[in-house]
Each structure stands twice: as C-alpha cells, then as structure tokens.
Amino acid sequence: MANQPYLDCIRATLTASVCLQNFPSQIIERHNKPEVEAQTSAELLCAPVTISRNDKQMIHIETSVNSVRISVKVKQSDDTDRILCKKFMNFLNQRAEDFIILRRKPIEGYDISFLVTNFHTEQFYKHKLVDFVIQFMEDIDKEISAMKLAVNARARIVAVEYLKTFQV
Amino acid sequence: MILLEVHNRIVEQAVRSQIEAPEGKREIVDIKCSDFDGVLYHVVSDREGGNLNVSLMWGCADQLWEQGAWEDLQKIYGNYLLNEAESGFNVTLSLNFASLPADEKERNEIPMKFALLKRNMFAAAFQRCFDQVNQGQQAAPIAIDYRIGSETVYIISGKEGVTVIFAVGFENEGDQVLSKIFLQEFSEARRVVRGAPAVRFAEREPPLEIANLPGVEANPDGNISYVSFVLFSHHIDAKNAYSTISNIQMFRNYLHYHLKCSKAYMHARMRKRVDSLLQVLNRARPPPFEPRQKKTIQGKTFNRADAGGSAAPGGGRGRGRARGGGRAFGRGRG
C-alpha cells in the first residue's frame, strides 16, 4: 500500500539506530541508566531523526549509546479517530510492562513511545525487534480504522431498528 | 437483543410465579429491584401470603401527577391501585389472591400489566400532549426531569405534530463523540425507514423550541446533546399512540445501552490485538539454550555441563581433567 516507502525508510533507520552497547553511568557510580532518558552528556547522544509522511503522521527516533527512544504520531483524520486512538493508546500504555519495550507515557507531541535499551537487544534478536515496531505501527492503523467501521455499522443498524418500531 | 424491553421483566416474573403457584405453596417474597432512570420497584407479599404488593418509587412522580398520571393509573389498574402508597414509594398496586379474576385470559395479563407500571406512569405526560394536538389545540410545553439531577425530556406541541426533545448527558467527551456517530445515523435513517419521526440533534446548544424555558442554559463545558424527535400525526393518532409512547420513552436508555455495547466490543478487539502483538514480540526472542544431551552406544546418557547458566559444579574442571581420556566423566558405571 502507499505506506510502503514510509515503512521501508523507518525500517532502515531503525536497523541503523538500534546499535547499542552497555554503558554504565559516567556521573553516578554503579548506576546504569538509559542515556536517552537521562540526557546527561552530549557526547553520548546522537542527533534525533524525524521521518514524516505528512504533518499528521511521523516518527521520531532519538538514539544514544545504550538506548533508543522511538515516538510515533498516529494518523487521526477526525474526532472519532482522535478518541479511538486515545482509548487504544491508554489501553496499551497500561499494559506497557507486558510489552517490555513500550514506554508508559508518550513523548510530548506524539501518541506512543518505545524505549529500547542494550539489555533488550541482548535478550531479543535485533531485526525482530525492528519487525515488531513496524508491525505495531501497521496494526494500530488497521485497528483504528476497523473500530471506526464497526462503530459506524453498529450505529446504522441501531438507528434503523429503533426507527422501524415507529412505523405504522 | 437490539431493542430494550419496555416492561420490567423481574416484576413480571415475580407476579406471574405468584399467581401461578398452587394455593398453599406460594412463597413469601420481598424483592427490591431497580429499573432505568432511577426507578425502584418493591415486590412484597404480606405476612400471611394473601396479598402481593408492587410499589414504585420515582423522583419525578410529582411532575407526573401534575400531568394527570394518577387518573390514568386509576383507569388502567382500577381496584388494584391503592390510595395510599407504601411509605417511601410513590404508588402501590395490590393483588389479592383470593379475589383473582376467574377468567384465565385476564389472569394471564396481570403480570404484564403490573410490569408496565413505569411505562404507564410516564405515558401520562405524552398522552396529554397528544390528545390536545389531535384535537387541533396547542399545549403548553411539558418538562419532565425523568432522571432527577441530570437529564430532562421536553414535550412541545407544534403545528405538524409533537416534538419530543431529550437532553442527553454523557460522562466524558469521548462518549459524546461516539454518540455523535449514532445520532447522525438516527438523523439519516429516515431515508431508509419510511414514516419514521424526523430526528435532529445538537451538541451543547439547546434548540430554539426550549431555549427560553426555565432551567435550560447553553453549557459549553457540559457534555449534553439535545436530540429532537418530531412525531407526526400518524404517530400520535389514537391507533398508534400507545406504541409510540412506549418506544419514545426508552430512547435515552437505548442510546446509552448501545454506546456501552460498542465500548465493550472495542475493548474485546483491543485485548485481542494486544495478544497478537505480544505473540509477535515473543517471536523476537531467541529460543532458550538447551543443554545438549549425549548418549553413548551402550545407552548411557550424559548432560554436557557447559549448558548456559545451569552448569554442573565440577563441569569446568571436569572437562579439563578428562581431556586426555575423551568425554566420559561417568556418573557411576552401569
């Protein structure tokens, strides 16, 4: 579908970004923090990259030496999309622990964020992690449009059934 | 089950089982159940079991008495209606088992009649307006706070018929946006359903017909939508008035019921989607390292001790020692 070049670009960028190694904190002894969250030293952070399809759909990738933060802005064309997206994102954020790489709160200006650290890349295959993120983005779009269709279909049936009872 | 039932099923079944129970085997009941719009029913047998009382409590009862509901109930329930309602309730119907009608058919209609008590009470307000419009007169606008403290229904008479306006409240903005989808379909369903009432809706702005009534203010922060039904002459004439009133009463609860069904459906979908995404994530894990099992020709089995994480204590050293003699560090012979 028309999304393909967008997703291919994201896949290539993510594969390049998710190159992480363990890096204990430089400023606090015996601490090990994801540097992209702590933002302590400039030399540990890479320049953030934004890939946007249009002004409503974009993805923001911030890399550091031991972690990557990926923020996604989901396509929302009208009020219905907006609240369906909000409901879905709330649902996912509450289950962030199950999803391991999901962040509990999205970054300002985006709908959902991931945090991948070197510990995750040690546990998981890197290419499959990238696959997961891409799949996640596709699934969200599919789910929101499916829910919107379902609500519209239900509304039509409900309205017709009710008004039929007034027929003489 | 798309349409909601107008009668109260619990009351109907309770009364029916009491009537049909053989004499002497009748149980003593004391049931408190609620209905839509904050209505409370109390079905109770007296101590000897000779009488069954069905009482109803509704916050807007006083407004309904003003519309003549008491006279209507007297016409419908006749001797069953008690003059003094049970304390804490607004109206009580009483059934004496010794004096049940002999006619089988009449007896069978009693449970349903009792279960329609709420409907019959509410109907009075509508019936007043319909009667006057049918005779060609205009009636004053009627407002019933059928959900005390939150929502009101307005019955306005007009030249073409009667307009019933519901002020429907929602818990949050999300619900109101979802309801907009439903209400838009209601407005457009007239194209598919011939002879249906005309439906209009407005969010937060009360329509002109009620804008100058007391208690109606435009509240930009509130989550209230105003839904107007224009009932035409064929809806309110004597033949169809009964079913029109039964159906129009249930609108607000019908809308909210289906709103909740949609939300439940969406939740189920989201849960399913979460499960499938978790499966994808699990595929990203490499398979766990299993200690390699080796067998000799004679059938002895060893576990190689260099399994990741579950190394046998003497493993490393054992390997070193046994290097010269092959891999067999036996754990007992035979």
Coordinates of C-alpha atoms in Angstrom, one line a residue, chain B:
Chain B
M1 CA -31.2 -8.2 21.5
I2 CA -31.1 -4.8 19.9
L3 CA -34.3 -3.3 21.3
L4 CA -34.8 -2.8 25.0
E5 CA -37.9 -4.3 26.7
V6 CA -40.4 -1.7 27.9
H7 CA -41.7 -3.8 30.8
N8 CA -39.8 -4.8 33.9
R9 CA -39.0 -8.5 33.5
I10 CA -38.3 -9.1 37.2
V11 CA -41.7 -7.7 38.3
E12 CA -43.5 -9.6 35.6
Q13 CA -41.9 -13.0 36.5
A14 CA -42.3 -12.4 40.2
V15 CA -46.0 -11.6 39.9
R16 CA -46.6 -14.5 37.4
S17 CA -44.9 -17.1 39.6
Q18 CA -47.0 -15.9 42.5
I19 CA -50.3 -16.1 40.6
E20 CA -49.5 -19.5 39.0
A21 CA -48.3 -21.1 42.3
P22 CA -50.8 -23.6 43.6
E23 CA -52.7 -22.4 46.7
G24 CA -50.7 -23.1 49.9
K25 CA -47.4 -23.5 48.0
R26 CA -47.0 -19.7 47.5
E27 CA -43.6 -18.4 48.7
I28 CA -43.3 -15.2 50.6
V29 CA -41.3 -12.7 48.5
D30 CA -39.6 -9.4 49.2
I31 CA -37.8 -8.2 46.1
K32 CA -36.3 -4.8 45.7
C33 CA -35.2 -4.2 42.1
S34 CA -34.4 -1.1 40.1
D35 CA -35.4 -0.1 36.6
F36 CA -34.0 2.5 34.2
D37 CA -34.0 6.2 35.1
G38 CA -33.5 5.7 38.8
V39 CA -36.8 3.9 39.4
L40 CA -37.1 1.4 42.3
Y41 CA -39.6 -1.4 42.4
H42 CA -40.6 -3.3 45.6
V43 CA -42.5 -6.6 45.3
V44 CA -43.5 -7.9 48.7
S45 CA -46.0 -10.4 50.0
D46 CA -47.7 -9.7 53.3
R47 CA -47.2 -11.9 56.2
E48 CA -50.0 -14.4 55.6
G49 CA -49.2 -14.6 51.9
G50 CA -52.7 -13.5 50.9
N51 CA -51.7 -10.2 49.2
L52 CA -48.9 -9.2 46.9
N53 CA -47.9 -5.5 46.7
V54 CA -45.9 -3.9 43.9
S55 CA -44.7 -0.4 44.7
L56 CA -42.7 2.0 42.6
M57 CA -40.5 5.0 43.5
W58 CA -39.6 7.6 41.0
G59 CA -38.0 11.1 41.6
C60 CA -40.2 12.8 39.0
A61 CA -43.5 11.3 40.3
D62 CA -44.8 14.7 41.4
Q63 CA -44.4 16.2 38.0
L64 CA -46.2 13.1 36.5
W65 CA -49.1 13.5 38.9
E66 CA -49.4 17.1 37.6
Q67 CA -49.9 15.7 34.2
G68 CA -52.7 13.5 35.3
A69 CA -50.9 10.3 35.7
W70 CA -52.9 9.3 38.8
E71 CA -56.2 9.4 36.8
D72 CA -54.6 7.4 34.0
L73 CA -53.4 4.7 36.5
Q74 CA -56.9 4.5 38.1
K75 CA -58.3 3.8 34.7
I76 CA -55.8 1.1 33.9
Y77 CA -55.4 -0.6 37.3
G78 CA -58.8 0.0 38.8
N79 CA -59.1 -1.8 42.1
Y80 CA -55.5 -2.9 42.2
L81 CA -54.4 0.7 42.8
L82 CA -54.1 1.6 46.4
N83 CA -54.9 5.1 47.6
E84 CA -52.0 5.2 50.0
A85 CA -48.7 4.2 48.6
E86 CA -46.3 2.2 50.7
S87 CA -44.1 4.5 52.7
G88 CA -41.0 5.7 50.8
F89 CA -42.7 4.9 47.5
N90 CA -44.9 6.9 45.1
V91 CA -47.5 4.3 44.0
T92 CA -48.6 0.8 45.1
L93 CA -50.6 -1.9 43.3
S94 CA -52.0 -4.6 45.4
L95 CA -53.1 -8.1 44.3
N96 CA -55.3 -10.2 46.5
F97 CA -55.1 -13.9 45.6
A98 CA -58.4 -14.7 47.0
S99 CA -60.2 -12.4 44.6
L100 CA -58.3 -13.0 41.3
P101 CA -60.4 -12.8 38.2
A102 CA -61.9 -16.1 37.2
D103 CA -61.2 -15.6 33.5
E104 CA -57.9 -17.4 32.6
K105 CA -57.0 -14.8 29.9
E106 CA -57.5 -11.9 32.3
R107 CA -55.3 -13.6 34.9
N108 CA -52.6 -14.1 32.4
E109 CA -52.5 -10.4 31.6
I110 CA -52.0 -9.2 35.2
P111 CA -48.2 -9.8 35.4
M112 CA -47.5 -7.8 32.3
K113 CA -49.9 -5.1 33.4
F114 CA -48.1 -4.7 36.7
A115 CA -44.7 -4.8 35.0
L116 CA -45.7 -1.9 32.8
L117 CA -46.4 0.4 35.8
K118 CA -43.4 2.7 35.0
R119 CA -44.4 2.9 31.4
N120 CA -48.0 3.8 32.2
M121 CA -46.9 6.5 34.6
F122 CA -44.6 8.1 32.2
A123 CA -47.2 7.8 29.4
A124 CA -49.5 10.4 31.0
A125 CA -47.3 13.3 30.1
F126 CA -47.1 12.3 26.5
Q127 CA -50.8 11.4 26.2
R128 CA -51.8 14.8 27.5
C129 CA -49.9 16.5 24.7
F130 CA -51.1 14.0 22.0
D131 CA -54.7 14.5 23.0
Q132 CA -54.6 18.2 22.7
V133 CA -52.8 18.2 19.4
N134 CA -55.2 15.6 18.0
Q135 CA -58.0 18.0 18.8
G136 CA -56.2 20.8 17.0
Q137 CA -55.1 22.7 20.1
Q138 CA -51.7 23.7 21.2
A139 CA -50.5 22.6 24.6
A140 CA -48.0 24.3 26.9
P141 CA -44.5 22.8 26.8
I142 CA -44.1 20.0 29.3
A143 CA -40.8 19.3 31.0
I144 CA -40.2 16.1 33.0
D145 CA -37.0 15.6 34.9
Y146 CA -37.2 11.9 34.5
R147 CA -33.6 11.4 35.6
I148 CA -33.5 13.6 38.7
G149 CA -30.4 15.7 38.9
S150 CA -29.2 15.2 35.4
E151 CA -31.5 14.8 32.4
T152 CA -34.8 16.1 31.2
V153 CA -37.3 15.4 28.5
Y154 CA -39.3 18.2 26.9
I155 CA -42.6 17.6 25.1
I156 CA -43.5 20.5 22.8
S157 CA -46.7 20.7 20.7
G158 CA -46.5 22.1 17.3
K159 CA -48.5 22.5 14.1
E160 CA -47.1 19.5 12.4
G161 CA -47.2 17.2 15.4
V162 CA -45.4 16.8 18.7
T163 CA -41.7 17.4 19.2
V164 CA -40.0 15.4 22.0
I165 CA -36.6 16.8 23.0
F166 CA -34.2 14.7 25.1
A167 CA -31.3 16.4 26.9
V168 CA -28.9 13.5 27.0
G169 CA -25.9 13.7 29.2
F170 CA -22.6 11.9 28.8
E171 CA -19.8 11.1 31.2
N172 CA -16.9 12.4 29.1
E173 CA -16.0 13.9 25.8
G174 CA -15.2 10.5 24.3
D175 CA -18.7 9.2 24.9
Q176 CA -20.2 12.3 23.3
V177 CA -18.1 11.9 20.2
L178 CA -19.1 8.3 19.8
S179 CA -22.7 9.3 20.4
K180 CA -22.4 11.8 17.5
I181 CA -21.9 8.8 15.2
F182 CA -25.0 7.2 16.5
L183 CA -27.1 10.3 16.4
Q184 CA -26.0 11.2 12.8
E185 CA -27.2 7.8 11.7
F186 CA -30.5 8.4 13.5
S187 CA -30.9 11.6 11.5
E188 CA -30.2 9.9 8.3
A189 CA -32.2 6.7 8.9
R190 CA -35.3 8.5 7.7
R191 CA -34.2 7.8 4.2
V192 CA -34.3 4.1 4.8
V193 CA -37.3 3.8 7.1
R194 CA -40.5 5.3 5.7
G195 CA -42.8 7.1 8.1
A196 CA -40.3 7.4 10.8
P197 CA -40.1 10.5 13.0
A198 CA -37.7 13.2 12.0
V199 CA -34.6 13.3 14.2
R200 CA -32.3 16.3 14.8
F201 CA -29.6 16.7 17.3
A202 CA -27.3 19.5 18.5
E203 CA -24.3 19.3 20.8
R204 CA -24.4 21.7 23.8
E205 CA -26.7 24.2 22.2
P206 CA -30.3 23.8 23.2
P207 CA -32.7 24.0 20.2
L208 CA -34.8 27.1 19.8
E209 CA -38.0 25.4 21.0
I210 CA -36.8 25.1 24.5
A211 CA -34.1 27.8 24.7
N212 CA -36.4 30.1 26.7
L213 CA -37.7 27.5 29.1
P214 CA -36.6 27.8 32.7
G215 CA -33.7 25.6 33.6
V216 CA -32.3 25.4 30.1
E217 CA -28.9 27.0 29.6
A218 CA -26.3 26.6 27.0
N219 CA -23.5 25.0 28.8
P220 CA -20.3 24.9 26.6
D221 CA -18.4 22.8 29.1
G222 CA -21.1 20.2 29.8
N223 CA -21.4 17.1 27.8
I224 CA -25.0 17.4 26.9
S225 CA -26.6 16.7 23.5
Y226 CA -30.1 17.7 22.6
V227 CA -32.0 15.1 20.4
S228 CA -35.3 16.2 18.9
F229 CA -37.9 13.8 17.6
V230 CA -40.7 15.2 15.5
L231 CA -43.7 12.9 15.8
F232 CA -46.2 13.3 13.0
S233 CA -49.9 12.9 13.1
H234 CA -49.8 9.2 12.2
H235 CA -47.6 8.6 15.2
I236 CA -49.8 10.3 17.7
D237 CA -53.2 9.3 16.5
A238 CA -55.4 7.0 18.7
K239 CA -54.3 3.9 16.8
N240 CA -50.5 4.3 17.3
A241 CA -50.2 6.5 20.3
Y242 CA -49.7 3.5 22.7
S243 CA -46.7 2.0 20.8
T244 CA -45.2 5.5 20.0
I245 CA -45.2 6.4 23.7
S246 CA -43.7 3.0 24.7
N247 CA -40.9 3.4 22.2
I248 CA -40.1 7.0 22.7
Q249 CA -39.7 6.6 26.4
M250 CA -36.8 4.2 26.0
F251 CA -34.7 6.3 23.7
R252 CA -32.2 7.7 26.1
N253 CA -31.5 4.3 27.7
Y254 CA -31.4 2.6 24.3
L255 CA -28.7 5.0 23.1
H256 CA -26.6 4.6 26.2
Y257 CA -27.0 0.8 26.1
H258 CA -25.7 0.6 22.6
L259 CA -22.9 3.1 23.4
K260 CA -21.7 0.8 26.2
C261 CA -22.0 -2.3 23.9
S262 CA -19.7 -0.5 21.4
K263 CA -17.2 0.3 24.0
A264 CA -17.2 -3.3 25.3
Y265 CA -16.7 -4.6 21.7
M266 CA -13.8 -2.2 21.2
H267 CA -12.3 -3.4 24.5
A268 CA -12.5 -7.0 23.3
R269 CA -10.9 -6.1 20.0
M270 CA -8.1 -4.2 21.7
R271 CA -7.4 -7.2 24.0
K272 CA -7.2 -9.5 21.0
R273 CA -4.9 -7.1 19.2
V274 CA -2.6 -6.9 22.3
D275 CA -2.4 -10.7 22.5
S276 CA -1.4 -10.9 18.8
L277 CA 1.3 -8.2 19.2
L278 CA 2.7 -10.0 22.3
Q279 CA 3.0 -13.1 20.2
V280 CA 5.0 -11.2 17.6
L281 CA 7.2 -9.9 20.4
N282 CA 7.8 -13.4 21.7
R283 CA 9.0 -14.5 18.3
A284 CA 11.7 -11.9 18.7
R285 CA 13.3 -13.9 21.5
P286 CA 15.9 -16.4 20.5
P287 CA 14.9 -19.9 21.6
P288 CA 16.3 -20.8 25.0
F289 CA 19.6 -22.6 25.1
E290 CA 19.1 -26.3 25.9
P291 CA 21.9 -28.4 27.4
R292 CA 22.9 -30.8 24.7
Q293 CA 22.2 -34.4 25.7
K294 CA 24.7 -37.0 24.5
K295 CA 24.3 -40.8 24.5
T296 CA 27.0 -43.5 24.3
I297 CA 26.5 -46.6 22.2
Q298 CA 25.7 -48.6 25.3
G299 CA 22.9 -46.2 26.1
K300 CA 24.4 -44.2 29.0
T301 CA 23.1 -40.6 28.9
F302 CA 25.1 -37.5 29.9
N303 CA 24.3 -33.9 30.1
R304 CA 27.1 -31.7 28.9
A305 CA 27.9 -29.5 31.8
D306 CA 28.7 -26.4 29.7
A307 CA 25.0 -25.6 29.4
G308 CA 24.4 -21.8 29.7
G309 CA 23.5 -20.9 33.2
S310 CA 22.9 -24.4 34.6
A311 CA 26.5 -25.5 34.7
A312 CA 27.1 -28.5 36.9
P313 CA 29.6 -27.6 39.7
G314 CA 32.5 -29.7 38.6
G315 CA 31.9 -29.1 34.9
G316 CA 34.7 -26.8 34.0
R317 CA 37.3 -28.6 35.9
G318 CA 35.9 -31.9 34.8
R319 CA 36.4 -31.0 31.2
G320 CA 39.9 -30.1 31.8
R321 CA 40.7 -33.2 33.6
A322 CA 39.1 -35.6 31.2
R323 CA 40.5 -34.0 28.1
G324 CA 43.0 -36.8 27.7
G325 CA 40.5 -39.6 28.2
G326 CA 37.7 -38.5 26.0
R327 CA 34.4 -37.1 27.1
A328 CA 33.3 -39.7 29.5
F329 CA 33.2 -38.5 33.1
G330 CA 30.9 -41.1 34.1
R331 CA 28.3 -40.8 36.9
G332 CA 28.6 -44.3 38.0
R333 CA 29.0 -47.3 35.8
G334 CA 26.1 -49.3 34.7

